[in-house]
């Protein structure tokens, strides 16, 4: 990248609201794809697992050129008619590499780059500055266009902000210490995400064949995640939330990954095991005493996430 250093995304820690509001700012937690944007003569986008995803989002290209060049952090989202963000709406676009198909999908399901941090400008890194100062500088850039914007910081006490986000059907909020530096590649409680909807990134470790209308295809996916010791552990199976097209796509992706033995300790009959390479996301109601996810529902694949990064929250 010409003249602009590489930055890994800082990650928020799952948790609860701060005990006191003093020293904290609040933002909407968007339901999308995390992306670091490098803007100089053109735009380049890198995912959380450091893949180049620029080509998938052509409607964002006109944010460039920029003088001086800069680096930002944000979330690529698709808005529904009622103003909410929809991760499901992003799914058809996340895996496309054919230019013609991408252009058609961009016209049908346009996205917006919600930019919430400024990491670098000109020849100066800003990551050691407090979050509050970085946000002030970001807002001075006046980044507002047809497919990009800087979302506002939310006014009010944390409890009120979270309650309003719940009323509006939002995923949750992110609490950020005003004095926090930007810590590339690190997960820190200086940024805490508080969710209204429980979700979990999962590593697909196999599937069980279906019956009835799903005979001859995937019936449910077998899920795993890394525990606090770093071991990949089985956390149950998910059999809802799939369309026929989704199941066909998953079958094509999983068939080449078949392996004779499981990558986790799981007593599951009739399982077809696969190498733990595919990452997805599910929503669920709670985690049971034996570590299984209760009532999980498939939300989609996460090609922007690496299997090694899929962890169970320490609080669970």
Rosetta silent file (secondary structure, phi, psi, omega in degrees, C-alpha in Angstrom):
SEQUENCE: XXXXXXXXXXXXXXXXXXXXXXXXXXXXXXXXXXXXXXXXXXXXXXXXXXXXXXXXXXXXXXXXXXXXXXXXXXXXXXXXXXXXXXXXXXXXXXXXXXXXXXXXXXXXXXXXXXXXXXXXXXXXXXXXXXXXXXXXXXXXXXXXXXXXXXXXXXXXXXXXXXXXXXXXXXXXXXXXXXXXXXXXXXXXXXXXXXXXXXXXXXXXXXXXXXXXXXXXXXXXXXXXXXXXXXXXXXXXXXXXXXXXXXXXXXXXXXXXXXXXXXXXXXXXXXXXXXXXXXXXXXXXXXXXXXXXXXXXXXXXXXXXXXXXXXXXXXXX
SCORE:     score description
SCORE:     0.000 S_00000001
   1 L     0.000  123.644 -171.757    0.000    0.000    0.000 S_00000001
   2 L   -63.147  110.755  172.115    1.568    3.230   -1.186 S_00000001
   3 L    71.243   -5.922 -177.885    2.809    5.238    1.772 S_00000001
   4 L  -112.637  124.218 -179.465    0.206    3.880    4.187 S_00000001
   5 L   -71.747  160.768 -179.790    1.217    1.370    6.873 S_00000001
   6 L   -83.175  139.286  176.126   -0.747   -1.771    7.575 S_00000001
   7 L  -130.719  134.023  171.048   -3.121   -1.869   10.561 S_00000001
   8 L   -89.843  150.940 -175.948   -4.955   -4.860   12.049 S_00000001
   9 L   -71.042  136.887  169.240   -8.407   -4.219   13.491 S_00000001
  10 L   -76.768  139.940 -174.139   -8.818   -3.582   17.220 S_00000001
  11 E  -114.647  143.997  178.500  -11.472   -5.911   18.651 S_00000001
  12 E   -87.009  150.276  177.106  -14.101   -5.298   21.318 S_00000001
  13 E   -93.277  131.145  173.879  -14.579   -7.592   24.304 S_00000001
  14 E   -61.912  138.815 -178.734  -18.079   -9.037   24.917 S_00000001
  15 L  -175.097 -156.134 -179.255  -19.392   -7.759   28.228 S_00000001
  16 L  -117.972  172.306 -179.817  -21.835   -5.603   30.121 S_00000001
  17 L   -60.841  147.744  173.508  -22.376   -1.880   30.462 S_00000001
  18 L   -59.323  149.805  179.956  -19.759    0.122   32.406 S_00000001
  19 L   -65.226  -33.382  177.640  -20.679    0.698   36.043 S_00000001
  20 L  -128.353  147.828 -178.745  -20.376    4.450   35.499 S_00000001
  21 L   -80.696  -18.889 -178.024  -20.889    6.461   32.320 S_00000001
  22 L   -57.564  127.238  176.559  -18.028    8.860   33.090 S_00000001
  23 L    87.937    4.426 -178.458  -15.252    8.467   30.563 S_00000001
  24 E  -120.545  145.124  167.499  -17.239    6.355   28.072 S_00000001
  25 E  -114.886  158.983 -176.858  -18.789    6.992   24.667 S_00000001
  26 E  -127.256  141.732  177.680  -21.366    4.754   23.008 S_00000001
  27 E  -134.256  157.249  172.048  -21.871    3.703   19.386 S_00000001
  28 E   -65.571  137.678  170.083  -24.274    1.440   17.526 S_00000001
  29 L   -89.416  112.312 -176.522  -22.976   -2.083   17.002 S_00000001
  30 L   -86.188  149.000 -177.180  -23.549   -2.673   13.321 S_00000001
  31 L  -100.564   81.171 -174.766  -24.374   -6.070   11.853 S_00000001
  32 L  -153.290 -147.193 -176.314  -21.987   -6.201    8.927 S_00000001
  33 E  -114.643  119.260  178.494  -18.444   -6.840    7.688 S_00000001
  34 E   -67.903  138.906 -178.602  -15.517   -5.213    9.480 S_00000001
  35 E  -151.919  130.988  169.869  -13.102   -3.486    7.106 S_00000001
  36 E   -90.046  126.572 -178.108   -9.971   -1.359    7.397 S_00000001
  37 E  -106.847  127.996  176.714   -9.985    1.210    4.575 S_00000001
  38 E  -108.680  114.369 -173.300   -6.812    2.612    2.997 S_00000001
  39 E  -118.715  110.061  171.055   -7.656    5.708    0.982 S_00000001
  40 L  -133.680 -111.581  175.888   -5.053    7.408   -1.225 S_00000001
  41 L   -68.421  -25.517  176.620   -5.241    7.411   -5.039 S_00000001
  42 L  -147.774  171.963  178.380   -7.785    4.621   -4.718 S_00000001
  43 E   -92.905  136.348  169.147   -9.594    2.687   -2.016 S_00000001
  44 E  -128.517  135.600 -177.898   -8.307   -0.615   -0.660 S_00000001
  45 E  -119.546  133.223  176.797  -10.269   -2.642    1.861 S_00000001
  46 E  -121.762  135.080 -179.485   -8.908   -5.371    4.134 S_00000001
  47 E   -77.137  176.057 -179.458  -11.113   -7.699    6.165 S_00000001
  48 L   -61.829  -30.818  176.275  -10.625   -8.576    9.813 S_00000001
  49 L   -96.745   23.511  169.334   -8.594  -11.624    8.785 S_00000001
  50 L    65.691   35.201  172.546   -6.526   -9.403    6.453 S_00000001
  51 L   -97.444  145.861  177.039   -7.978  -10.470    3.108 S_00000001
  52 E   -76.592  114.035 -177.280   -8.300   -7.983    0.261 S_00000001
  53 L  -116.033   16.513 -174.788  -12.061   -7.488   -0.185 S_00000001
  54 H   -56.383  -45.761 -172.494  -11.942   -4.321   -2.302 S_00000001
  55 H   -64.451  -24.017 -175.923  -13.409   -5.871   -5.451 S_00000001
  56 H   -74.782  -14.200 -172.375  -16.554   -7.081   -3.668 S_00000001
  57 L  -130.919   65.355 -172.702  -17.742   -3.545   -2.845 S_00000001
  58 H   -64.789  -25.290 -177.810  -17.338   -1.368   -5.974 S_00000001
  59 H   -69.734   -9.894  178.658  -19.836    1.295   -4.822 S_00000001
  60 H   -90.493   -8.315 -171.376  -17.341    2.366   -2.142 S_00000001
  61 H   -61.322  -30.350 -173.974  -14.551    3.171   -4.612 S_00000001
  62 H   -75.357    1.864  171.746  -15.489    6.834   -5.060 S_00000001
  63 H   -68.045  -20.688  175.384  -14.393    7.685   -1.537 S_00000001
  64 L   -99.901  159.534    3.451  -10.954    7.992   -3.181 S_00000001
  65 L   -81.523  166.503  179.852   -8.769    9.799   -4.112 S_00000001
  66 L  -136.903  136.379  173.895   -7.813   11.568   -0.896 S_00000001
  67 L  -132.957  116.064   -2.470   -5.216   14.218   -0.099 S_00000001
  68 L   -73.025  160.103  177.156   -3.743   13.682    2.389 S_00000001
  69 L   -69.149  158.867 -179.418   -4.218    9.896    2.331 S_00000001
  70 E  -152.924  166.753  178.587   -5.669    8.244    5.421 S_00000001
  71 E  -124.512  131.195 -179.266   -6.603    4.915    7.033 S_00000001
  72 E  -128.035  163.989  175.283   -9.979    4.307    8.676 S_00000001
  73 E  -120.226  141.547 -179.464  -11.794    1.522   10.490 S_00000001
  74 E  -171.812 -170.925 -176.662  -15.454    0.740    9.938 S_00000001
  75 E  -129.475  129.481  174.791  -18.217   -1.709    9.108 S_00000001
  76 E   -86.523  122.361 -174.936  -19.719   -2.465    5.695 S_00000001
  77 E  -131.116  158.139  170.946  -23.484   -2.818    6.153 S_00000001
  78 L  -117.227  128.433 -178.811  -26.649   -3.281    4.115 S_00000001
  79 E   -94.492  140.719  173.278  -29.717   -1.391    5.288 S_00000001
  80 L   -87.705  175.813 -177.167  -33.242   -2.768    5.075 S_00000001
  81 L   -62.094  -27.354 -178.840  -36.280   -0.633    4.250 S_00000001
  82 L   -90.758    9.722  174.696  -36.918    0.006    7.959 S_00000001
  83 L    87.476    4.004  177.355  -33.410    1.371    8.497 S_00000001
  84 L   -90.713  159.093  175.529  -31.909   -1.658   10.228 S_00000001
  85 E   -88.978  144.901 -176.395  -28.740   -3.410    9.121 S_00000001
  86 L  -128.046  111.785  175.612  -29.096   -6.931    7.722 S_00000001
  87 H   -66.802  -35.032  179.454  -26.249   -9.412    7.739 S_00000001
  88 H   -60.719  -35.537 -179.610  -28.374  -11.782    5.672 S_00000001
  89 H   -66.683  -24.217  179.059  -28.588   -9.171    2.902 S_00000001
  90 H   -78.991  -22.886 -171.453  -24.783   -9.166    2.662 S_00000001
  91 H   -53.808  -46.082 -178.947  -24.510  -12.934    2.206 S_00000001
  92 H   -62.885  -20.588 -175.814  -25.016  -13.071   -1.591 S_00000001
  93 H   -94.567  -21.282 -170.577  -22.248  -10.509   -2.036 S_00000001
  94 H   -68.799  -24.462 -173.405  -19.608  -11.805    0.350 S_00000001
  95 L  -108.946    1.163 -175.013  -18.465  -14.731   -1.800 S_00000001
  96 L   -82.464  139.675  175.205  -18.687  -13.231   -5.275 S_00000001
  97 L  -128.858   -6.479  179.510  -15.581  -12.600   -7.387 S_00000001
  98 L   -81.093  123.227 -171.500  -17.163  -12.333  -10.868 S_00000001
  99 H   -58.946  -42.452 -178.962  -17.134   -8.646  -11.857 S_00000001
 100 H   -65.029  -42.859  178.269  -20.454   -8.712  -13.701 S_00000001
 101 H   -64.889  -40.103  179.261  -22.258  -10.462  -10.869 S_00000001
 102 H   -61.412  -43.550  179.830  -20.760   -8.078   -8.335 S_00000001
 103 H   -63.366  -41.108  179.141  -22.002   -5.046  -10.279 S_00000001
 104 H   -64.672  -42.882  179.827  -25.509   -6.505  -10.505 S_00000001
 105 H   -68.357  -35.331  178.470  -25.599   -7.292   -6.797 S_00000001
 106 H   -63.906  -34.755  177.353  -24.242   -3.853   -5.923 S_00000001
 107 H   -72.659  -34.720 -176.908  -27.149   -2.298   -7.797 S_00000001
 108 H   -83.164  -37.666 -177.808  -29.682   -4.597   -6.126 S_00000001
 109 L  -131.278   75.820 -179.315  -28.234   -4.600   -2.586 S_00000001
 110 L   -68.903  153.259 -179.220  -26.087   -1.475   -2.134 S_00000001
 111 L  -117.364  167.736  175.828  -23.960   -1.142    0.974 S_00000001
 112 E  -129.788  136.077  177.111  -22.761    1.681    3.198 S_00000001
 113 E   -93.339  108.119 -179.896  -19.346    1.944    4.836 S_00000001
 114 E   -89.671  104.965 -171.024  -19.948    3.084    8.422 S_00000001
 115 E   -95.535  119.098 -174.696  -16.617    4.658    9.412 S_00000001
 116 E  -120.455    1.729  177.615  -16.023    4.912   13.149 S_00000001
 117 E  -154.288  150.389  178.361  -12.275    5.450   13.645 S_00000001
 118 E  -117.528  118.991 -173.592   -9.325    7.247   12.056 S_00000001
 119 E  -102.040  -23.885 -171.705   -5.999    5.421   12.394 S_00000001
 120 E  -160.774  142.522  172.948   -3.634    7.355   10.169 S_00000001
 121 E  -147.412  134.612 -176.651   -3.543   10.548    8.127 S_00000001
 122 L    61.783 -123.845  177.458   -0.777   11.818    5.867 S_00000001
 123 L  -106.494   19.327 -174.817    2.491   10.569    7.328 S_00000001
 124 E  -118.385  127.293  171.371    1.184   10.414   10.906 S_00000001
 125 E   -81.453  139.004 -177.891   -0.134    7.442   12.834 S_00000001
 126 L  -110.003    3.589 -169.077   -2.959    8.342   15.221 S_00000001
 127 L   -66.662  -21.434  178.718   -3.328    5.054   17.102 S_00000001
 128 L   -85.033  -10.137  176.719   -1.648    6.367   20.266 S_00000001
 129 L   -72.949  153.530  175.105   -4.095    9.262   20.513 S_00000001
 130 L   -63.181  150.230  178.516   -7.147    8.864   22.759 S_00000001
 131 H   -50.860  -43.275 -177.143  -10.291    7.584   21.058 S_00000001
 132 H   -59.767  -40.212  178.973  -12.041   10.909   21.714 S_00000001
 133 H   -69.734  -41.005  178.764   -9.348   12.832   19.824 S_00000001
 134 H   -61.454  -40.682  178.814   -9.336   10.349   16.932 S_00000001
 135 H   -64.907  -39.916  178.015  -13.118   10.708   16.628 S_00000001
 136 H   -60.406  -44.728  179.631  -12.843   14.491   16.608 S_00000001
 137 H   -66.078  -39.286  177.972  -10.303   14.332   13.772 S_00000001
 138 H   -60.412  -45.919 -178.062  -12.441   11.792   11.905 S_00000001
 139 H   -65.815  -27.507  177.503  -15.499   14.027   12.082 S_00000001
 140 H   -70.289  -20.651  177.653  -13.452   16.945   10.749 S_00000001
 141 L   -72.195  -18.291  177.448  -12.830   14.970    7.536 S_00000001
 142 L    54.617   53.218 -179.202  -16.590   15.240    6.797 S_00000001
 143 L   -83.107   88.157  177.035  -16.764   11.796    5.193 S_00000001
 144 L  -134.863  118.399 -179.180  -20.317   11.734    3.934 S_00000001
 145 E  -144.168 -173.202 -176.895  -21.121   10.292    0.536 S_00000001
 146 L   -64.627  -24.302 -177.545  -23.672    8.128   -1.260 S_00000001
 147 L  -135.950   22.899  176.353  -22.240    4.942    0.275 S_00000001
 148 E  -154.227  149.215  179.357  -20.176    6.038    3.277 S_00000001
 149 E  -163.704  164.782  174.454  -20.688    8.031    6.450 S_00000001
 150 L  -103.931  111.381 -179.330  -19.468    8.565   10.004 S_00000001
 151 L   -68.013  150.011 -177.372  -22.160    7.339   12.429 S_00000001
 152 L   -74.778  154.155  165.312  -22.800    9.597   15.426 S_00000001
 153 L   -73.157  145.632 -171.489  -21.733    8.931   18.970 S_00000001
 154 E   -92.206  132.661 -179.404  -24.846    8.195   20.999 S_00000001
 155 L   -83.435  149.745  174.182  -26.087   10.637   23.617 S_00000001
 156 L   110.186  170.852  176.238  -27.309    9.588   27.038 S_00000001
 157 L   -68.538  153.143 -176.835  -26.457    7.156   29.814 S_00000001
 158 H   -55.464  -42.870 -178.973  -25.376    3.678   28.787 S_00000001
 159 H   -63.233  -38.957  179.346  -28.501    1.990   30.140 S_00000001
 160 H   -69.275  -41.702  179.675  -30.734    4.398   28.214 S_00000001
 161 H   -62.461  -44.626  179.952  -28.717    3.999   25.022 S_00000001
 162 H   -64.704  -42.101  179.439  -28.864    0.193   25.253 S_00000001
 163 H   -62.585  -39.879  178.858  -32.601    0.232   25.961 S_00000001
 164 H   -67.631  -38.332  177.576  -33.219    2.464   22.932 S_00000001
 165 H   -63.616  -35.516  177.906  -31.105    0.201   20.727 S_00000001
 166 H   -68.113  -41.606  179.846  -33.219   -2.734   21.890 S_00000001
 167 H   -62.350  -35.702 -178.813  -36.431   -0.857   21.142 S_00000001
 168 L   -83.253   -1.918  179.260  -35.207   -0.119   17.629 S_00000001
 169 L    75.951   26.196  179.884  -34.288   -3.761   17.044 S_00000001
 170 L   -84.691  161.022 -176.709  -30.545   -3.085   16.779 S_00000001
 171 L   -66.844  -32.486 -178.434  -27.890   -5.697   17.471 S_00000001
 172 E   156.627 -159.995  179.708  -26.476   -3.767   20.421 S_00000001
 173 E  -133.290  163.435  172.426  -23.968   -1.056   21.287 S_00000001
 174 E  -118.215  127.345  178.871  -20.202   -0.674   21.659 S_00000001
 175 E   -99.002  125.871 -176.072  -18.885    1.141   24.734 S_00000001
 176 E  -126.312  128.285  175.542  -15.540    2.875   24.144 S_00000001
 177 E   -65.383  130.242 -178.414  -13.282    4.511   26.689 S_00000001
 178 L   -63.723  -26.801 -178.032  -12.673    8.090   25.607 S_00000001
 179 L   -95.802   10.186 -173.738   -9.005    7.828   26.634 S_00000001
 180 L   -79.977  134.122  169.427   -8.360    4.492   24.889 S_00000001
 181 L   -73.635  171.739  173.698   -5.618    4.182   22.283 S_00000001
 182 L   -92.895  123.762 -174.766   -6.196    2.046   19.204 S_00000001
 183 L  -109.716   90.827 -174.376   -4.653   -1.377   19.805 S_00000001
 184 L   -58.367  130.252  175.460   -4.154   -3.052   16.400 S_00000001
 185 L    74.282    5.571 -177.510   -4.951   -6.750   16.371 S_00000001
 186 L  -114.114  147.588  172.160   -5.841   -6.861   20.063 S_00000001
 187 E   -97.585  127.007 -172.251   -9.102   -7.517   21.882 S_00000001
 188 E  -138.688  142.884  174.216   -9.495   -5.087   24.749 S_00000001
 189 E   -70.618   -6.273  172.568  -12.109   -4.200   27.405 S_00000001
 190 E   -63.048  -24.484  168.366  -11.388   -0.570   26.523 S_00000001
 191 E  -117.917  119.848 -179.638  -13.935   -1.388   23.825 S_00000001
 192 E  -122.410  127.612  178.193  -16.831   -3.476   25.162 S_00000001
 193 E   -99.449  130.915 -179.703  -19.678   -4.761   23.013 S_00000001
 194 E  -120.103  117.034 -170.548  -23.054   -5.236   24.678 S_00000001
 195 E  -104.442  145.393  168.684  -25.530   -7.180   22.559 S_00000001
 196 L   -87.399  -27.337 -179.233  -29.289   -7.386   22.473 S_00000001
 197 L  -113.460  129.115  179.453  -29.070  -10.466   20.263 S_00000001
 198 L   -84.226  123.395  175.248  -26.889  -13.391   21.267 S_00000001
 199 E  -135.790  166.195 -174.950  -24.768  -14.635   18.427 S_00000001
 200 E  -151.283  127.488  169.447  -21.704  -16.786   18.121 S_00000001
 201 E   -72.520  141.341 -176.698  -19.094  -17.333   15.460 S_00000001
 202 E  -135.518  151.301  171.194  -18.636  -21.059   14.894 S_00000001
 203 E   -99.501  126.839  178.375  -16.237  -23.381   13.108 S_00000001
 204 E   -79.498  121.297 -178.595  -18.023  -26.012   11.027 S_00000001
 205 E  -113.366    0.221  177.768  -16.540  -29.416   11.884 S_00000001
 206 E   167.399 -173.662  174.824  -19.052  -31.646   10.107 S_00000001
 207 E  -149.384  161.267  172.272  -22.663  -32.279    9.220 S_00000001
 208 E  -110.866  136.526  179.877  -25.407  -34.816    9.747 S_00000001
 209 E   -62.564  148.699 -178.185  -27.359  -36.050    6.719 S_00000001
 210 E   -87.742  172.265  177.039  -30.926  -34.836    6.430 S_00000001
 211 L  -134.152  169.221  179.449  -34.204  -36.703    6.237 S_00000001
 212 H    61.703 -124.775 -179.171  -37.579  -36.013    4.646 S_00000001
 213 H   -66.821  -17.642  178.724  -37.330  -32.910    2.461 S_00000001
 214 H  -103.889   15.170  177.836  -33.609  -32.761    3.199 S_00000001
 215 E   -59.226  134.452  179.386  -32.885  -36.375    2.329 S_00000001
 216 L    83.240    4.609  178.291  -29.625  -36.660    0.418 S_00000001
 217 L  -140.482 -175.498 -178.879  -28.338  -33.272    1.589 S_00000001
 218 E   -65.002  129.991  173.918  -27.166  -31.557    4.760 S_00000001
 219 E   -94.662  -44.882  176.633  -29.609  -31.864    7.647 S_00000001
 220 E  -152.796  155.180  176.992  -27.624  -29.927   10.251 S_00000001
 221 E   -97.940  143.191  176.995  -24.134  -28.533   10.704 S_00000001
 222 E   -96.669  130.439 -168.093  -21.884  -29.570   13.591 S_00000001
 223 E  -115.451  151.973  175.901  -20.314  -26.569   15.327 S_00000001
 224 E  -146.746  164.138  174.183  -17.211  -25.896   17.401 S_00000001
 225 E  -155.650  163.842 -179.762  -15.325  -22.973   18.948 S_00000001
 226 E   -85.752  132.968  177.014  -12.145  -22.497   20.949 S_00000001
 227 L   -83.757 -172.919 -175.037  -12.474  -22.483   24.734 S_00000001
 228 L   -64.674  -23.356  178.367  -10.381  -20.374   27.123 S_00000001
 229 L   -85.658   -5.091 -179.122   -7.484  -22.848   26.894 S_00000001
 230 L    92.146    2.849 -179.875   -7.461  -22.576   23.105 S_00000001
 231 L   -85.100  139.056  176.706   -8.878  -26.051   22.504 S_00000001
 232 E   -77.211  121.506 -175.712  -11.492  -26.543   19.801 S_00000001
 233 E  -124.094  149.334  179.281  -14.608  -27.900   21.498 S_00000001
 234 E   -75.138  133.600 -178.827  -17.953  -29.154   20.185 S_00000001
 235 E  -126.447   16.958  173.395  -20.875  -26.794   20.910 S_00000001
 236 E   113.767 -171.281 -179.142  -23.772  -28.551   19.179 S_00000001
 237 E  -126.569  153.806  179.900  -25.517  -28.646   15.830 S_00000001
 238 E  -124.506  128.028 -177.513  -27.626  -26.146   13.915 S_00000001
 239 L  -126.662    6.745  179.553  -30.426  -27.245   11.596 S_00000001
 240 L  -123.696  162.897  178.624  -32.500  -24.082   11.051 S_00000001
 241 L    94.769    6.187 -176.783  -32.011  -20.826    9.206 S_00000001
 242 L  -101.041  142.491  165.243  -31.031  -22.405    5.868 S_00000001
 243 L   -97.992  167.773  177.673  -32.469  -21.846    2.421 S_00000001
 244 H   -60.383  -40.745  179.471  -32.146  -24.472   -0.302 S_00000001
 245 H   -64.698  -38.770  178.218  -29.546  -22.289   -2.036 S_00000001
 246 H   -62.640  -44.182  179.914  -27.599  -21.943    1.219 S_00000001
 247 H   -64.181  -39.749  177.558  -27.533  -25.711    1.709 S_00000001
 248 H   -62.251  -42.593  179.917  -26.357  -26.270   -1.867 S_00000001
 249 H   -65.384  -43.746  179.149  -23.556  -23.734   -1.369 S_00000001
 250 H   -63.158  -40.641  179.140  -22.510  -25.268    1.943 S_00000001
 251 H   -60.281  -43.717 -179.876  -22.470  -28.755    0.434 S_00000001
 252 H   -64.640  -34.696 -179.578  -20.164  -27.603   -2.345 S_00000001
 253 H   -77.739  -32.709 -174.120  -17.821  -25.941    0.146 S_00000001
 254 H   -88.073  -29.870 -177.941  -17.760  -28.792    2.652 S_00000001
 255 H   -53.396  -44.533 -179.751  -17.448  -31.820    0.354 S_00000001
 256 L   -69.460  -11.595 -176.261  -13.734  -31.140   -0.429 S_00000001
 257 L   -97.370    5.470 -176.794  -13.023  -30.789    3.317 S_00000001
 258 E   -57.908  144.071  176.079  -14.169  -34.281    4.335 S_00000001
 259 L  -144.264  154.595 -174.363  -11.946  -36.182    6.764 S_00000001
 260 L   -74.131  -28.805 -174.934  -12.334  -39.612    8.401 S_00000001
 261 L  -119.340  150.467 -179.833  -11.968  -38.491   12.030 S_00000001
 262 L   -71.736  152.227  176.205  -13.509  -35.553   13.907 S_00000001
 263 L   -86.632   -3.958 -179.452  -11.454  -32.485   14.804 S_00000001
 264 L  -133.866  164.142  175.021  -13.295  -32.334   18.163 S_00000001
 265 L   -85.359  104.091 -176.190  -14.348  -34.720   20.880 S_00000001
 266 L  -149.288  127.932  178.055  -18.021  -35.309   20.019 S_00000001
 267 L   -93.232   82.055 -177.427  -20.216  -38.386   20.300 S_00000001
 268 L  -122.240  123.970  179.668  -22.359  -37.795   17.221 S_00000001
 269 L   -84.809  151.806  176.654  -23.746  -40.659   15.198 S_00000001
 270 L    61.838   24.109 -177.158  -24.022  -40.632   11.412 S_00000001
 271 E   -83.841  145.659  168.087  -21.738  -37.587   11.194 S_00000001
 272 E  -106.471  113.863 -173.818  -19.747  -36.593    8.143 S_00000001
 273 E   -90.682  148.400  179.317  -16.629  -34.892    9.506 S_00000001
 274 E  -134.750  159.915  174.178  -14.734  -32.083    7.795 S_00000001
 275 E   -63.609  140.783 -175.206  -11.534  -30.152    8.371 S_00000001
 276 E   -78.485   73.061 -175.436  -12.210  -27.121   10.623 S_00000001
 277 E  -118.191  -19.015 -174.767  -11.728  -24.453    7.963 S_00000001
 278 E   -99.473  130.125 -179.093  -15.171  -22.933    7.372 S_00000001
 279 E  -110.766  135.675  175.336  -16.450  -20.193    9.707 S_00000001
 280 E  -133.686 -172.390  178.828  -20.089  -19.225   10.121 S_00000001
 281 E  -140.383  140.053  177.096  -22.310  -17.386   12.555 S_00000001
 282 E  -129.108  156.331  166.081  -25.426  -18.440   14.450 S_00000001
 283 E  -102.717  155.524 -177.599  -27.886  -16.780   16.795 S_00000001
 284 L  -157.254  167.934 -176.955  -29.005  -18.683   19.902 S_00000001
 285 L   -92.423  -41.498  179.569  -30.984  -18.311   23.118 S_00000001
 286 E  -165.198  171.400  175.960  -28.518  -19.556   25.733 S_00000001
 287 E  -108.888  130.086 -175.260  -25.642  -21.924   26.394 S_00000001
 288 L   -78.131  171.160 -178.624  -26.456  -25.104   28.291 S_00000001
 289 L   -61.278  -28.543  178.964  -24.540  -26.543   31.214 S_00000001
 290 L   -94.077   14.351  171.999  -22.706  -28.989   28.958 S_00000001
 291 L    88.575    7.827  179.743  -21.581  -26.210   26.630 S_00000001
 292 L   -88.604  152.156  174.686  -24.130  -26.599   23.825 S_00000001
 293 E   -84.778  128.780 -179.372  -25.896  -23.701   22.127 S_00000001
 294 E   -90.807  133.341  178.070  -29.644  -23.826   22.712 S_00000001
 295 L    52.025   50.914  178.124  -31.985  -23.168   19.744 S_00000001
 296 L   -72.404  150.035  175.971  -29.239  -22.032   17.322 S_00000001
 297 E  -135.152  132.475 -175.969  -30.211  -20.595   13.946 S_00000001
 298 E   -68.804  131.633  177.888  -27.815  -20.197   11.028 S_00000001
 299 E  -105.637  -30.229  178.532  -27.058  -16.597   10.058 S_00000001
 300 E   148.145  171.865  176.715  -24.475  -17.147    7.347 S_00000001
 301 E   -76.369  153.801  177.302  -20.847  -17.755    6.469 S_00000001
 302 L  -125.507   77.284  178.151  -18.108  -15.445    7.734 S_00000001
 303 L   -66.836  -11.669  177.784  -15.295  -15.497    5.152 S_00000001
 304 L   -84.632   -0.440 -178.808  -13.919  -12.408    6.911 S_00000001
 305 L  -117.160  147.785  177.860  -13.124  -14.490   10.018 S_00000001
 306 L  -100.208  144.111  179.494  -10.402  -17.090   10.580 S_00000001
 307 H   -54.776  -36.064 -178.197  -11.103  -20.395   12.368 S_00000001
 308 H   -64.016  -22.145 -177.072   -8.286  -19.683   14.835 S_00000001
 309 H   -91.751   -3.070 -176.499  -10.113  -16.534   15.987 S_00000001
 310 L   -81.878  109.850 -175.296  -13.433  -18.234   16.794 S_00000001
 311 E  -128.267  153.004  169.787  -13.684  -18.238   20.584 S_00000001
 312 L   -81.233  135.314  177.302  -16.361  -18.688   23.202 S_00000001
 313 L   -58.446  138.728 -178.937  -16.808  -15.522   25.290 S_00000001
 314 L   -57.744  -27.855 -177.079  -15.179  -15.962   28.715 S_00000001
 315 L   -74.067  -15.082 -176.650  -18.435  -15.002   30.423 S_00000001
 316 L   -86.435    0.000    0.000  -20.283  -17.983   28.930 S_00000001
